[in-house]
Every structure is written in C-alpha cells, then in structure tokens.
Amino acid sequence: MNPQLRVLIALQDILLLLRDARDPGQKRVLGKMGLKINKLETLESTKADLERQLSPSILSQYRRAIQRHGRIVAPVIKSVCCQCFVRIPSAIDSAEDRNTSLYRCENCGMYLYWVDK
Amino acid sequence: MKLSEIIIPKRINLNLKSTTKDGVLEELVKLLNLDTHARETVLRTLLAREELGSTGIGKGVAIPHCRSLVVSKVAVAVGRSKAGVSFKSIDKKKAFLFVLIVAPPVGDPPGDYLIALGTVAQGARLLTKDKRFKKIRDIRQFMKLIKELEE
C-alpha cells in the first residue's frame, strides 16, 4: 500500500474513533454495556504523530478535506466511490497499482482506497 | 440480530495461545483474513481504542472493537483462551472469551455496529456464565451452545 495512503487511512480511523468517543449518545450506549471511554488526550497525540508523517502538500489537502467533509479517504466498493457514489472510471478501477499509487476521485476529490482488492 | 448470525465458524479460535492483550488482539485480527496492510491498520486502531479504556466488560468477556476504512462490512472474530488473559477488565479479572468487532465507517449513526456490539455483549456474558463454555472442544460444539443459549 502507498505509505501516505496508509497514514491517511490510519488518521481517518483515529478521527472516527475520536468522533465516536465524543458522541454523548454513543458513550451512553457503550457505558451501559460496560465499555468506558476516557483518556481522549492519548488519541490526540497519536493523531499528531500520524500527521507529522504526511508530506506538506498532502497535509494541507488533509486539513482542508477534514474541515470540509470530515474525511479525506473514501472506500471504493464495487467500483463506486463511497463518498459521492459516482462510479470510478474503469481505466482507474482496473489499474494494477490501485492502493499502491495515490488516486483521487475525479468527482469529489477524495483519495481512494479499494477495500476488496 | 443474533450472536449465531454474526459469527462465522472459520473466524473462531478456541485455543488462543497469547498471554498478553496485544497478542490476543493480533491473533483475533488474523482470523479476519485481511491483507497485511489492512491487518496492521486494524490492529493500530484497536490498540488506540484500548488506550481510551479497556474493552474487557467483566465476567470473563472482552469485546475489542473499532470502525475502520479497511473493511466493507461488519466483521466478527471469536477467540477463547483456556488460561485467561489479563485485559484490564472492569472487574479486574481475567478474560477468557474475546469477540472482535470491526465495522466499516459508512453508516452514520453507526447503527449496525452498535447493534452488533450490544448483541455480542449480551450473548458473550451468557456464554461465559455457562459451565459448558470452558469444556467446549470444537467449533461445532461452540456454535451449538450459542444457539441453545439464544433459545
């Protein structure tokens, strides 16, 4: 997998974890199951460590995309970008270097990750 | 949603070898049959989740869980450790049954994910409470016991 894509995916997973952890409704439901959530500051430092691994240009794209859409990578499932639900052109969708090169959705600009490669 | 409906026999390991939390997580993630990079990503997110608070819910049960971009649908793996593993559970006792849940990020609010977590929490506690749980020798017996407890 492309190293920058790997960092972006890890960051997006961490952001999702942070969002879920801060959601009062979810926190209440998880609490009832015996799943406690605290120490959010440790996640913030993991996030900062990952951000430092991004190249300056991807870091600025990441910051803009997170502010605007809350994410920067969209999964591709069955040839469809799961951010905008537009079909990926077949030349890209069938490329040998999917996930090893960086591809962006021509419609929404998200970086693409083929889940079931 | 029933526990027996979300557990796939090929994703069950009744003889976990690890004696540490990180080792158990690694063994469970392996059961999901992901590629190396996806496996590393899921493991990293699970460890980050554990930093927020242990997913050991007591009564010998731990439910490590996270949402990750690398899966396209809810994936569940089950492990049993005969000796038990210290998982920093809320009751401070060892965990014997581990149910890993990894869900995709799509779906907000994460309905299926939370329903799966609730189903697992309820079903897993019933399982560890049953005297037959530690004596189970194979996956067929394990699935049979789950179905019996669901009735």
PDB file of C-alpha atoms in Angstrom:
ATOM      1  CA  MET A   1       0.000   0.000   0.000  1.00  0.00           C
ATOM      2  CA  ASN A   2       1.153   3.552  -0.653  1.00  0.00           C
ATOM      3  CA  PRO A   3       2.804   4.797   2.585  1.00  0.00           C
ATOM      4  CA  GLN A   4       0.966   8.143   2.512  1.00  0.00           C
ATOM      5  CA  LEU A   5      -2.361   6.390   1.867  1.00  0.00           C
ATOM      6  CA  ARG A   6      -1.647   4.106   4.816  1.00  0.00           C
ATOM      7  CA  VAL A   7      -1.106   7.130   7.085  1.00  0.00           C
ATOM      8  CA  LEU A   8      -4.244   8.837   5.776  1.00  0.00           C
ATOM      9  CA  ILE A   9      -6.338   5.719   6.480  1.00  0.00           C
ATOM     10  CA  ALA A  10      -4.868   5.381   9.975  1.00  0.00           C
ATOM     11  CA  LEU A  11      -5.616   9.064  10.609  1.00  0.00           C
ATOM     12  CA  GLN A  12      -9.170   8.726   9.375  1.00  0.00           C
ATOM     13  CA  ASP A  13      -9.734   5.701  11.634  1.00  0.00           C
ATOM     14  CA  ILE A  14      -8.381   7.694  14.604  1.00  0.00           C
ATOM     15  CA  LEU A  15     -10.611  10.674  13.748  1.00  0.00           C
ATOM     16  CA  LEU A  16     -13.611   8.353  13.598  1.00  0.00           C
ATOM     17  CA  LEU A  17     -12.649   6.857  16.950  1.00  0.00           C
ATOM     18  CA  LEU A  18     -12.400  10.368  18.417  1.00  0.00           C
ATOM     19  CA  ARG A  19     -15.772  11.360  16.949  1.00  0.00           C
ATOM     20  CA  ASP A  20     -17.426   8.205  18.307  1.00  0.00           C
ATOM     21  CA  ALA A  21     -15.761   8.695  21.713  1.00  0.00           C
ATOM     22  CA  ARG A  22     -17.056  12.270  21.938  1.00  0.00           C
ATOM     23  CA  ASP A  23     -20.600  11.395  20.900  1.00  0.00           C
ATOM     24  CA  PRO A  24     -22.689  11.524  24.113  1.00  0.00           C
ATOM     25  CA  GLY A  25     -25.340   9.140  22.750  1.00  0.00           C
ATOM     26  CA  GLN A  26     -22.802   6.512  21.807  1.00  0.00           C
ATOM     27  CA  LYS A  27     -20.901   6.981  25.061  1.00  0.00           C
ATOM     28  CA  ARG A  28     -24.121   6.317  26.990  1.00  0.00           C
ATOM     29  CA  VAL A  29     -24.930   3.162  24.992  1.00  0.00           C
ATOM     30  CA  LEU A  30     -21.377   1.823  25.364  1.00  0.00           C
ATOM     31  CA  GLY A  31     -21.356   2.674  29.068  1.00  0.00           C
ATOM     32  CA  LYS A  32     -24.433   0.502  29.588  1.00  0.00           C
ATOM     33  CA  MET A  33     -22.520  -2.423  28.050  1.00  0.00           C
ATOM     34  CA  GLY A  34     -19.632  -1.850  30.465  1.00  0.00           C
ATOM     35  CA  LEU A  35     -17.414  -0.120  27.898  1.00  0.00           C
ATOM     36  CA  LYS A  36     -15.925   3.003  29.441  1.00  0.00           C
ATOM     37  CA  ILE A  37     -14.266   5.725  27.403  1.00  0.00           C
ATOM     38  CA  ASN A  38     -11.784   8.260  28.741  1.00  0.00           C
ATOM     39  CA  LYS A  39      -8.213   9.472  28.176  1.00  0.00           C
ATOM     40  CA  LEU A  40      -9.040  11.143  24.866  1.00  0.00           C
ATOM     41  CA  GLU A  41      -5.772  13.092  25.046  1.00  0.00           C
ATOM     42  CA  THR A  42      -3.800   9.921  24.173  1.00  0.00           C
ATOM     43  CA  LEU A  43      -5.658   9.754  20.863  1.00  0.00           C
ATOM     44  CA  GLU A  44      -4.889  13.404  20.159  1.00  0.00           C
ATOM     45  CA  SER A  45      -1.184  12.660  20.474  1.00  0.00           C
ATOM     46  CA  THR A  46      -1.465   9.575  18.212  1.00  0.00           C
ATOM     47  CA  LYS A  47      -3.225  11.794  15.664  1.00  0.00           C
ATOM     48  CA  ALA A  48      -0.468  14.426  15.873  1.00  0.00           C
ATOM     49  CA  ASP A  49       2.213  11.737  15.400  1.00  0.00           C
ATOM     50  CA  LEU A  50       0.484  10.486  12.262  1.00  0.00           C
ATOM     51  CA  GLU A  51       0.010  14.000  10.861  1.00  0.00           C
ATOM     52  CA  ARG A  52       3.763  14.541  11.126  1.00  0.00           C
ATOM     53  CA  GLN A  53       4.253  11.596   8.741  1.00  0.00           C
ATOM     54  CA  LEU A  54       2.367  13.324   5.901  1.00  0.00           C
ATOM     55  CA  SER A  55       4.149  15.296   3.201  1.00  0.00           C
ATOM     56  CA  PRO A  56       3.482  19.078   3.403  1.00  0.00           C
ATOM     57  CA  SER A  57       1.226  19.082   0.322  1.00  0.00           C
ATOM     58  CA  ILE A  58      -0.871  16.098   1.459  1.00  0.00           C
ATOM     59  CA  LEU A  59      -1.053  17.532   4.976  1.00  0.00           C
ATOM     60  CA  SER A  60      -2.604  20.742   3.689  1.00  0.00           C
ATOM     61  CA  GLN A  61      -5.064  18.788   1.488  1.00  0.00           C
ATOM     62  CA  TYR A  62      -5.890  16.625   4.504  1.00  0.00           C
ATOM     63  CA  ARG A  63      -6.580  19.655   6.720  1.00  0.00           C
ATOM     64  CA  ARG A  64      -8.846  21.240   4.110  1.00  0.00           C
ATOM     65  CA  ALA A  65     -10.749  17.998   3.445  1.00  0.00           C
ATOM     66  CA  ILE A  66     -11.236  17.193   7.141  1.00  0.00           C
ATOM     67  CA  GLN A  67     -12.553  20.687   7.794  1.00  0.00           C
ATOM     68  CA  ARG A  68     -14.920  20.487   4.850  1.00  0.00           C
ATOM     69  CA  HIS A  69     -16.030  16.833   4.732  1.00  0.00           C
ATOM     70  CA  GLY A  70     -14.729  15.253   7.941  1.00  0.00           C
ATOM     71  CA  ARG A  71     -12.713  12.747   5.889  1.00  0.00           C
ATOM     72  CA  ILE A  72     -10.097  12.541   3.147  1.00  0.00           C
ATOM     73  CA  VAL A  73     -10.148   8.902   2.036  1.00  0.00           C
ATOM     74  CA  ALA A  74     -13.202   7.247   0.546  1.00  0.00           C
ATOM     75  CA  PRO A  75     -13.517   3.476   0.295  1.00  0.00           C
ATOM     76  CA  VAL A  76     -14.237   2.100  -3.157  1.00  0.00           C
ATOM     77  CA  ILE A  77     -16.708  -0.744  -3.025  1.00  0.00           C
ATOM     78  CA  LYS A  78     -17.924  -2.436  -6.194  1.00  0.00           C
ATOM     79  CA  SER A  79     -16.243   0.255  -8.322  1.00  0.00           C
ATOM     80  CA  VAL A  80     -18.145   3.070  -6.625  1.00  0.00           C
ATOM     81  CA  CYS A  81     -16.643   5.913  -4.552  1.00  0.00           C
ATOM     82  CA  CYS A  82     -18.433   5.698  -1.192  1.00  0.00           C
ATOM     83  CA  GLN A  83     -18.148   9.459  -0.627  1.00  0.00           C
ATOM     84  CA  CYS A  84     -20.045  10.679  -3.704  1.00  0.00           C
ATOM     85  CA  PHE A  85     -21.413   7.365  -5.049  1.00  0.00           C
ATOM     86  CA  VAL A  86     -20.042   8.038  -8.519  1.00  0.00           C
ATOM     87  CA  ARG A  87     -18.639   5.091 -10.484  1.00  0.00           C
ATOM     88  CA  ILE A  88     -14.839   5.095 -10.810  1.00  0.00           C
ATOM     89  CA  PRO A  89     -13.657   5.159 -14.466  1.00  0.00           C
ATOM     90  CA  SER A  90     -12.774   1.608 -15.479  1.00  0.00           C
ATOM     91  CA  ALA A  91      -9.205   2.579 -16.505  1.00  0.00           C
ATOM     92  CA  ILE A  92      -8.505   3.542 -12.885  1.00  0.00           C
ATOM     93  CA  ASP A  93     -10.681   0.887 -11.313  1.00  0.00           C
ATOM     94  CA  SER A  94      -8.823  -1.889 -13.093  1.00  0.00           C
ATOM     95  CA  ALA A  95      -5.336  -0.375 -12.703  1.00  0.00           C
ATOM     96  CA  GLU A  96      -2.660  -2.697 -11.337  1.00  0.00           C
ATOM     97  CA  ASP A  97      -1.374  -0.054  -8.923  1.00  0.00           C
ATOM     98  CA  ARG A  98      -4.614   0.638  -7.065  1.00  0.00           C
ATOM     99  CA  ASN A  99      -3.750   1.347  -3.421  1.00  0.00           C
ATOM    100  CA  THR A 100      -0.029   1.370  -4.222  1.00  0.00           C
ATOM    101  CA  SER A 101      -0.349   4.687  -6.085  1.00  0.00           C
ATOM    102  CA  LEU A 102      -2.426   7.607  -4.905  1.00  0.00           C
ATOM    103  CA  TYR A 103      -5.665   8.050  -6.829  1.00  0.00           C
ATOM    104  CA  ARG A 104      -8.327  10.661  -6.195  1.00  0.00           C
ATOM    105  CA  CYS A 105     -11.986  10.566  -7.136  1.00  0.00           C
ATOM    106  CA  GLU A 106     -12.468  12.743 -10.211  1.00  0.00           C
ATOM    107  CA  ASN A 107     -15.837  13.853  -8.870  1.00  0.00           C
ATOM    108  CA  CYS A 108     -15.341  14.598  -5.143  1.00  0.00           C
ATOM    109  CA  GLY A 109     -11.541  14.727  -4.842  1.00  0.00           C
ATOM    110  CA  MET A 110     -11.307  12.124  -2.070  1.00  0.00           C
ATOM    111  CA  TYR A 111      -8.275   9.831  -2.021  1.00  0.00           C
ATOM    112  CA  LEU A 112      -9.452   6.367  -2.956  1.00  0.00           C
ATOM    113  CA  TYR A 113      -8.920   3.078  -1.158  1.00  0.00           C
ATOM    114  CA  TRP A 114     -10.097  -0.143  -2.804  1.00  0.00           C
ATOM    115  CA  VAL A 115     -11.399  -2.239   0.072  1.00  0.00           C
ATOM    116  CA  ASP A 116     -11.879  -5.570  -1.656  1.00  0.00           C
ATOM    117  CA  LYS A 117      -8.879  -5.519  -3.929  1.00  0.00           C
TER     118      LYS A 117
ATOM    119  CA  MET B   1     -29.720  -9.754  15.266  1.00  0.00           C
ATOM    120  CA  LYS B   2     -28.438 -12.917  16.993  1.00  0.00           C
ATOM    121  CA  LEU B   3     -24.894 -13.821  18.015  1.00  0.00           C
ATOM    122  CA  SER B   4     -25.083 -17.033  15.978  1.00  0.00           C
ATOM    123  CA  GLU B   5     -25.934 -14.959  12.897  1.00  0.00           C
ATOM    124  CA  ILE B   6     -22.873 -12.722  13.069  1.00  0.00           C
ATOM    125  CA  ILE B   7     -20.273 -15.349  13.975  1.00  0.00           C
ATOM    126  CA  ILE B   8     -18.685 -17.329  11.151  1.00  0.00           C
ATOM    127  CA  PRO B   9     -17.138 -20.695  12.192  1.00  0.00           C
ATOM    128  CA  LYS B  10     -13.913 -20.089  10.242  1.00  0.00           C
ATOM    129  CA  ARG B  11     -13.352 -16.938  12.327  1.00  0.00           C
ATOM    130  CA  ILE B  12     -13.304 -18.792  15.646  1.00  0.00           C
ATOM    131  CA  ASN B  13     -10.167 -19.858  17.501  1.00  0.00           C
ATOM    132  CA  LEU B  14     -10.896 -21.822  20.673  1.00  0.00           C
ATOM    133  CA  ASN B  15      -7.222 -22.171  21.612  1.00  0.00           C
ATOM    134  CA  LEU B  16      -5.679 -18.725  21.735  1.00  0.00           C
ATOM    135  CA  LYS B  17      -2.013 -19.039  22.602  1.00  0.00           C
ATOM    136  CA  SER B  18      -1.217 -15.456  23.594  1.00  0.00           C
ATOM    137  CA  THR B  19      -0.836 -14.443  27.196  1.00  0.00           C
ATOM    138  CA  THR B  20      -0.935 -10.685  26.607  1.00  0.00           C
ATOM    139  CA  LYS B  21      -3.605  -8.251  25.476  1.00  0.00           C
ATOM    140  CA  ASP B  22      -1.646  -7.181  22.364  1.00  0.00           C
ATOM    141  CA  GLY B  23      -1.000 -10.814  21.440  1.00  0.00           C
ATOM    142  CA  VAL B  24      -4.683 -11.699  21.721  1.00  0.00           C
ATOM    143  CA  LEU B  25      -5.615  -8.743  19.512  1.00  0.00           C
ATOM    144  CA  GLU B  26      -3.093  -9.901  16.899  1.00  0.00           C
ATOM    145  CA  GLU B  27      -4.462 -13.452  16.920  1.00  0.00           C
ATOM    146  CA  LEU B  28      -8.031 -12.180  16.571  1.00  0.00           C
ATOM    147  CA  VAL B  29      -7.218  -9.800  13.713  1.00  0.00           C
ATOM    148  CA  LYS B  30      -5.512 -12.664  11.850  1.00  0.00           C
ATOM    149  CA  LEU B  31      -8.827 -14.523  11.843  1.00  0.00           C
ATOM    150  CA  LEU B  32     -10.365 -11.754   9.699  1.00  0.00           C
ATOM    151  CA  ASN B  33      -8.155 -12.803   6.786  1.00  0.00           C
ATOM    152  CA  LEU B  34      -7.211  -9.276   5.725  1.00  0.00           C
ATOM    153  CA  ASP B  35      -4.116  -8.365   3.732  1.00  0.00           C
ATOM    154  CA  THR B  36      -1.014  -7.370   5.706  1.00  0.00           C
ATOM    155  CA  HIS B  37      -1.544  -3.608   5.493  1.00  0.00           C
ATOM    156  CA  ALA B  38      -5.228  -3.807   6.363  1.00  0.00           C
ATOM    157  CA  ARG B  39      -4.346  -6.055   9.307  1.00  0.00           C
ATOM    158  CA  GLU B  40      -1.786  -3.550  10.589  1.00  0.00           C
ATOM    159  CA  THR B  41      -4.278  -0.692  10.223  1.00  0.00           C
ATOM    160  CA  VAL B  42      -6.992  -2.523  12.149  1.00  0.00           C
ATOM    161  CA  LEU B  43      -4.533  -3.535  14.866  1.00  0.00           C
ATOM    162  CA  ARG B  44      -3.320   0.038  15.264  1.00  0.00           C
ATOM    163  CA  THR B  45      -6.903   1.321  15.583  1.00  0.00           C
ATOM    164  CA  LEU B  46      -7.798  -1.408  18.086  1.00  0.00           C
ATOM    165  CA  LEU B  47      -4.775  -0.535  20.230  1.00  0.00           C
ATOM    166  CA  ALA B  48      -5.778   3.136  20.074  1.00  0.00           C
ATOM    167  CA  ARG B  49      -9.291   2.139  21.191  1.00  0.00           C
ATOM    168  CA  GLU B  50      -7.854   0.178  24.112  1.00  0.00           C
ATOM    169  CA  GLU B  51      -5.961   3.295  25.201  1.00  0.00           C
ATOM    170  CA  LEU B  52      -9.324   5.011  25.747  1.00  0.00           C
ATOM    171  CA  GLY B  53     -10.336   2.334  28.211  1.00  0.00           C
ATOM    172  CA  SER B  54     -10.270  -1.438  28.258  1.00  0.00           C
ATOM    173  CA  THR B  55     -12.897  -3.306  26.295  1.00  0.00           C
ATOM    174  CA  GLY B  56     -12.899  -6.002  28.963  1.00  0.00           C
ATOM    175  CA  ILE B  57     -16.515  -5.802  30.139  1.00  0.00           C
ATOM    176  CA  GLY B  58     -16.136  -8.237  33.036  1.00  0.00           C
ATOM    177  CA  LYS B  59     -17.461 -11.769  33.622  1.00  0.00           C
ATOM    178  CA  GLY B  60     -14.554 -13.132  31.594  1.00  0.00           C
ATOM    179  CA  VAL B  61     -15.519 -11.262  28.416  1.00  0.00           C
ATOM    180  CA  ALA B  62     -13.658  -8.716  26.280  1.00  0.00           C
ATOM    181  CA  ILE B  63     -15.057  -7.069  23.162  1.00  0.00           C
ATOM    182  CA  PRO B  64     -12.263  -5.286  21.320  1.00  0.00           C
ATOM    183  CA  HIS B  65     -13.889  -3.167  18.630  1.00  0.00           C
ATOM    184  CA  CYS B  66     -13.336  -0.340  16.189  1.00  0.00           C
ATOM    185  CA  ARG B  67     -14.531   1.114  12.923  1.00  0.00           C
ATOM    186  CA  SER B  68     -12.055   1.052  10.083  1.00  0.00           C
ATOM    187  CA  LEU B  69     -11.957   2.037   6.452  1.00  0.00           C
ATOM    188  CA  VAL B  70     -10.307  -1.241   5.504  1.00  0.00           C
ATOM    189  CA  VAL B  71     -13.442  -3.375   5.901  1.00  0.00           C
ATOM    190  CA  SER B  72     -16.591  -3.178   3.803  1.00  0.00           C
ATOM    191  CA  LYS B  73     -18.967  -4.859   6.242  1.00  0.00           C
ATOM    192  CA  VAL B  74     -19.137  -5.739   9.927  1.00  0.00           C
ATOM    193  CA  ALA B  75     -16.546  -8.466  10.613  1.00  0.00           C
ATOM    194  CA  VAL B  76     -16.544 -10.535  13.798  1.00  0.00           C
ATOM    195  CA  ALA B  77     -13.879 -12.918  15.129  1.00  0.00           C
ATOM    196  CA  VAL B  78     -14.050 -15.000  18.290  1.00  0.00           C
ATOM    197  CA  GLY B  79     -11.259 -16.331  20.472  1.00  0.00           C
ATOM    198  CA  ARG B  80     -11.121 -18.345  23.662  1.00  0.00           C
ATOM    199  CA  SER B  81      -8.166 -18.547  25.995  1.00  0.00           C
ATOM    200  CA  LYS B  82      -8.281 -21.502  28.363  1.00  0.00           C
ATOM    201  CA  ALA B  83      -5.861 -19.908  30.836  1.00  0.00           C
ATOM    202  CA  GLY B  84      -7.381 -16.450  30.547  1.00  0.00           C
ATOM    203  CA  VAL B  85      -5.642 -13.176  29.780  1.00  0.00           C
ATOM    204  CA  SER B  86      -5.382 -10.055  31.888  1.00  0.00           C
ATOM    205  CA  PHE B  87      -7.265  -7.466  29.840  1.00  0.00           C
ATOM    206  CA  LYS B  88      -7.583  -4.691  32.450  1.00  0.00           C
ATOM    207  CA  SER B  89     -11.278  -5.557  32.610  1.00  0.00           C
ATOM    208  CA  ILE B  90     -13.688  -3.514  34.741  1.00  0.00           C
ATOM    209  CA  ASP B  91     -13.949  -6.330  37.296  1.00  0.00           C
ATOM    210  CA  LYS B  92     -10.124  -6.675  37.252  1.00  0.00           C
ATOM    211  CA  LYS B  93     -10.473 -10.395  36.476  1.00  0.00           C
ATOM    212  CA  LYS B  94      -9.006 -12.326  33.550  1.00  0.00           C
ATOM    213  CA  ALA B  95     -10.900 -12.548  30.266  1.00  0.00           C
ATOM    214  CA  PHE B  96     -11.485 -15.937  28.636  1.00  0.00           C
ATOM    215  CA  LEU B  97     -13.778 -15.044  25.744  1.00  0.00           C
ATOM    216  CA  PHE B  98     -12.808 -12.400  23.191  1.00  0.00           C
ATOM    217  CA  VAL B  99     -15.135 -11.163  20.494  1.00  0.00           C
ATOM    218  CA  LEU B 100     -13.562  -8.795  17.987  1.00  0.00           C
ATOM    219  CA  ILE B 101     -15.845  -6.480  16.018  1.00  0.00           C
ATOM    220  CA  VAL B 102     -14.583  -4.352  13.143  1.00  0.00           C
ATOM    221  CA  ALA B 103     -17.114  -2.260  11.281  1.00  0.00           C
ATOM    222  CA  PRO B 104     -16.833  -0.012   8.224  1.00  0.00           C
ATOM    223  CA  PRO B 105     -17.032   3.770   8.722  1.00  0.00           C
ATOM    224  CA  VAL B 106     -20.026   4.125   6.430  1.00  0.00           C
ATOM    225  CA  GLY B 107     -23.314   4.412   8.218  1.00  0.00           C
ATOM    226  CA  ASP B 108     -23.718   7.402  10.474  1.00  0.00           C
ATOM    227  CA  PRO B 109     -25.140   6.942  13.084  1.00  0.00           C
ATOM    228  CA  PRO B 110     -23.348   3.621  13.249  1.00  0.00           C
ATOM    229  CA  GLY B 111     -26.490   1.545  13.757  1.00  0.00           C
ATOM    230  CA  ASP B 112     -25.358  -1.940  12.732  1.00  0.00           C
ATOM    231  CA  TYR B 113     -22.130  -1.545  14.644  1.00  0.00           C
ATOM    232  CA  LEU B 114     -23.813  -0.645  17.922  1.00  0.00           C
ATOM    233  CA  ILE B 115     -26.448  -3.340  17.491  1.00  0.00           C
ATOM    234  CA  ALA B 116     -23.692  -5.904  16.873  1.00  0.00           C
ATOM    235  CA  LEU B 117     -21.844  -4.679  19.980  1.00  0.00           C
ATOM    236  CA  GLY B 118     -24.984  -4.979  22.094  1.00  0.00           C
ATOM    237  CA  THR B 119     -25.743  -8.457  20.764  1.00  0.00           C
ATOM    238  CA  VAL B 120     -22.194  -9.597  21.458  1.00  0.00           C
ATOM    239  CA  ALA B 121     -22.073  -8.099  24.964  1.00  0.00           C
ATOM    240  CA  GLN B 122     -25.312  -9.828  25.941  1.00  0.00           C
ATOM    241  CA  GLY B 123     -24.565 -13.188  24.268  1.00  0.00           C
ATOM    242  CA  ALA B 124     -20.938 -13.384  25.397  1.00  0.00           C
ATOM    243  CA  ARG B 125     -21.822 -12.877  29.059  1.00  0.00           C
ATOM    244  CA  LEU B 126     -24.364 -15.709  28.820  1.00  0.00           C
ATOM    245  CA  LEU B 127     -21.701 -17.936  27.267  1.00  0.00           C
ATOM    246  CA  THR B 128     -19.034 -17.425  29.936  1.00  0.00           C
ATOM    247  CA  LYS B 129     -21.637 -17.912  32.676  1.00  0.00           C
ATOM    248  CA  ASP B 130     -22.458 -21.368  31.319  1.00  0.00           C
ATOM    249  CA  LYS B 131     -20.428 -24.205  32.882  1.00  0.00           C
ATOM    250  CA  ARG B 132     -20.084 -25.898  29.491  1.00  0.00           C
ATOM    251  CA  PHE B 133     -18.177 -22.954  27.970  1.00  0.00           C
ATOM    252  CA  LYS B 134     -14.703 -23.929  29.233  1.00  0.00           C
ATOM    253  CA  LYS B 135     -15.223 -27.586  28.319  1.00  0.00           C
ATOM    254  CA  ILE B 136     -16.085 -26.983  24.674  1.00  0.00           C
ATOM    255  CA  ARG B 137     -13.644 -28.805  22.417  1.00  0.00           C
ATOM    256  CA  ASP B 138     -14.601 -27.808  18.907  1.00  0.00           C
ATOM    257  CA  ILE B 139     -16.269 -25.069  16.912  1.00  0.00           C
ATOM    258  CA  ARG B 140     -19.355 -27.176  16.227  1.00  0.00           C
ATOM    259  CA  GLN B 141     -19.992 -27.535  19.967  1.00  0.00           C
ATOM    260  CA  PHE B 142     -19.354 -23.822  20.414  1.00  0.00           C
ATOM    261  CA  MET B 143     -21.944 -22.827  17.797  1.00  0.00           C
ATOM    262  CA  LYS B 144     -24.396 -25.352  19.239  1.00  0.00           C
ATOM    263  CA  LEU B 145     -24.058 -23.837  22.709  1.00  0.00           C
ATOM    264  CA  ILE B 146     -24.586 -20.312  21.381  1.00  0.00           C
ATOM    265  CA  LYS B 147     -27.762 -21.404  19.607  1.00  0.00           C
ATOM    266  CA  GLU B 148     -29.016 -23.192  22.732  1.00  0.00           C
ATOM    267  CA  LEU B 149     -28.467 -20.104  24.865  1.00  0.00           C
ATOM    268  CA  GLU B 150     -30.285 -17.952  22.347  1.00  0.00           C
ATOM    269  CA  GLU B 151     -33.435 -20.026  22.590  1.00  0.00           C
TER     270      GLU B 151
END
